[in-house]
mmCIF file of C-alpha atoms and ligand atoms in Angstrom:
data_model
loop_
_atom_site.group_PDB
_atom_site.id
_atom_site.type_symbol
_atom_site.label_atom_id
_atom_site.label_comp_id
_atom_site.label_asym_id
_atom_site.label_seq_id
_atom_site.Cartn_x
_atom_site.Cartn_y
_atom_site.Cartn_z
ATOM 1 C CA UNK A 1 209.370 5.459 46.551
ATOM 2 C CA UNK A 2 210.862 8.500 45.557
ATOM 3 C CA UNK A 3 209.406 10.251 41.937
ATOM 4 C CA UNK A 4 211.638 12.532 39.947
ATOM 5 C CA UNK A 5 209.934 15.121 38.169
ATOM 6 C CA UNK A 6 212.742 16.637 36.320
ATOM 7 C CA UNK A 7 212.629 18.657 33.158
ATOM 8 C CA UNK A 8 215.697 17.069 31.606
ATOM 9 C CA UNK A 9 214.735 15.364 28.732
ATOM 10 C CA UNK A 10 211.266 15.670 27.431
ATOM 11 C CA UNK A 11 208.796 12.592 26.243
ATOM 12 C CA UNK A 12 207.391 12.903 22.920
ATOM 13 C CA UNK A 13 205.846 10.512 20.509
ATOM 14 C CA UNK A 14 207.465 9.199 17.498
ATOM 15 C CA UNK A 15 204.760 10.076 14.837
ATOM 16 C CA UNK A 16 206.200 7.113 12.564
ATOM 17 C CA UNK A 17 205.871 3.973 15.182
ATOM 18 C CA UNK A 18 204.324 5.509 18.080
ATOM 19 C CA UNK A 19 207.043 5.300 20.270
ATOM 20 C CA UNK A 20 208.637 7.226 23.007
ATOM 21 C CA UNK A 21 211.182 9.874 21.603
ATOM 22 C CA UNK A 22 213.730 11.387 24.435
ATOM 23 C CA UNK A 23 213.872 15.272 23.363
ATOM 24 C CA UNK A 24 216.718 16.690 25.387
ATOM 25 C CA UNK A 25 215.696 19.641 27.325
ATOM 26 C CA UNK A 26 217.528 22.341 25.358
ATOM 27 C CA UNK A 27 216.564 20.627 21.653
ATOM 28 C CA UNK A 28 215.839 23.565 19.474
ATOM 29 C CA UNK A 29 212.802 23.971 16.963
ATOM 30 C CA UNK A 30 214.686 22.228 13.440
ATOM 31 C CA UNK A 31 217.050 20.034 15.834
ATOM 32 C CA UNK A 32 217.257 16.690 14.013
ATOM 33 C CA UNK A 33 216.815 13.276 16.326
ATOM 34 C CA UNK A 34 216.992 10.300 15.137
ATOM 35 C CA UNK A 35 214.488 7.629 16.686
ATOM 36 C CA UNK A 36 215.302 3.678 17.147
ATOM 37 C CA UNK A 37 212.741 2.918 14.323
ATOM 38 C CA UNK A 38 215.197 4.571 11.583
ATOM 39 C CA UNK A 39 213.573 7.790 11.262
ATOM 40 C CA UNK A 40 215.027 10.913 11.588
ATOM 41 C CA UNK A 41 212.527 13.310 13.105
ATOM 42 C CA UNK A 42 212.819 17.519 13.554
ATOM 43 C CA UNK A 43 212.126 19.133 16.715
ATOM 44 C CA UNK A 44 208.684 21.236 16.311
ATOM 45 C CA UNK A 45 208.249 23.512 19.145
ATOM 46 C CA UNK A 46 204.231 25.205 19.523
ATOM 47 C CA UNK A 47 204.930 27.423 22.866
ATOM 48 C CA UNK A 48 205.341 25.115 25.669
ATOM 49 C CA UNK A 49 204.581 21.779 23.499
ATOM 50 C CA UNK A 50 207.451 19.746 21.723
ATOM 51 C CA UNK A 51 206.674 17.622 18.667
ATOM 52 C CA UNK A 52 208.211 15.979 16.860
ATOM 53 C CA UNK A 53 207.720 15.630 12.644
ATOM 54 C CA UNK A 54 209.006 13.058 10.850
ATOM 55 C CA UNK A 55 211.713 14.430 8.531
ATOM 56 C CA UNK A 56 210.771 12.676 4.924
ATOM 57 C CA UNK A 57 209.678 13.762 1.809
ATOM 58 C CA UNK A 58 212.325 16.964 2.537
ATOM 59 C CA UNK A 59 213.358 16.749 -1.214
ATOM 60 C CA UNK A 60 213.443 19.375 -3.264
ATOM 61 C CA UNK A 61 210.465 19.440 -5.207
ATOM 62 C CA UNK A 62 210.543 22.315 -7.393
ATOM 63 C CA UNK A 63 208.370 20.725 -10.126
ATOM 64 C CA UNK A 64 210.588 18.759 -12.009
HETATM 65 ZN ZN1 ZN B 1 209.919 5.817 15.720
#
């Protein structure tokens, strides 16, 4: 049995439900993906590491 170790996509964790998040290999710090739970999360990239943070509470909040 044969394993792949490719770098195509990378495996992060949804931060909302806990659940696997496919980052595509060339996702850029900002890039928006939207996970299966309804979320829409933003590509965080600290040097080698890819996270992921859900994108919520993004309103303006100038003190209204
Ligand atoms: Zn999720």
């Amino acid at each position: 049995m044969k394993t792949q170790v490719g770098v195509q996509a990378m495996m992060a964790k949804c931060p909302v439900c806990g659940g696997e998040v496919n980052v595509p290999d060339d996702a850029l710090p900002g890039e928006l993906v939207e996970h299966e739970c309804g979320i829409t999360l933003e590509v965080v990239v600290d040097g080698d590491l890819v996270g992921l943070k859900p994108l919520e509470g993004v309103r303006e909040d100038w003190g209204e």
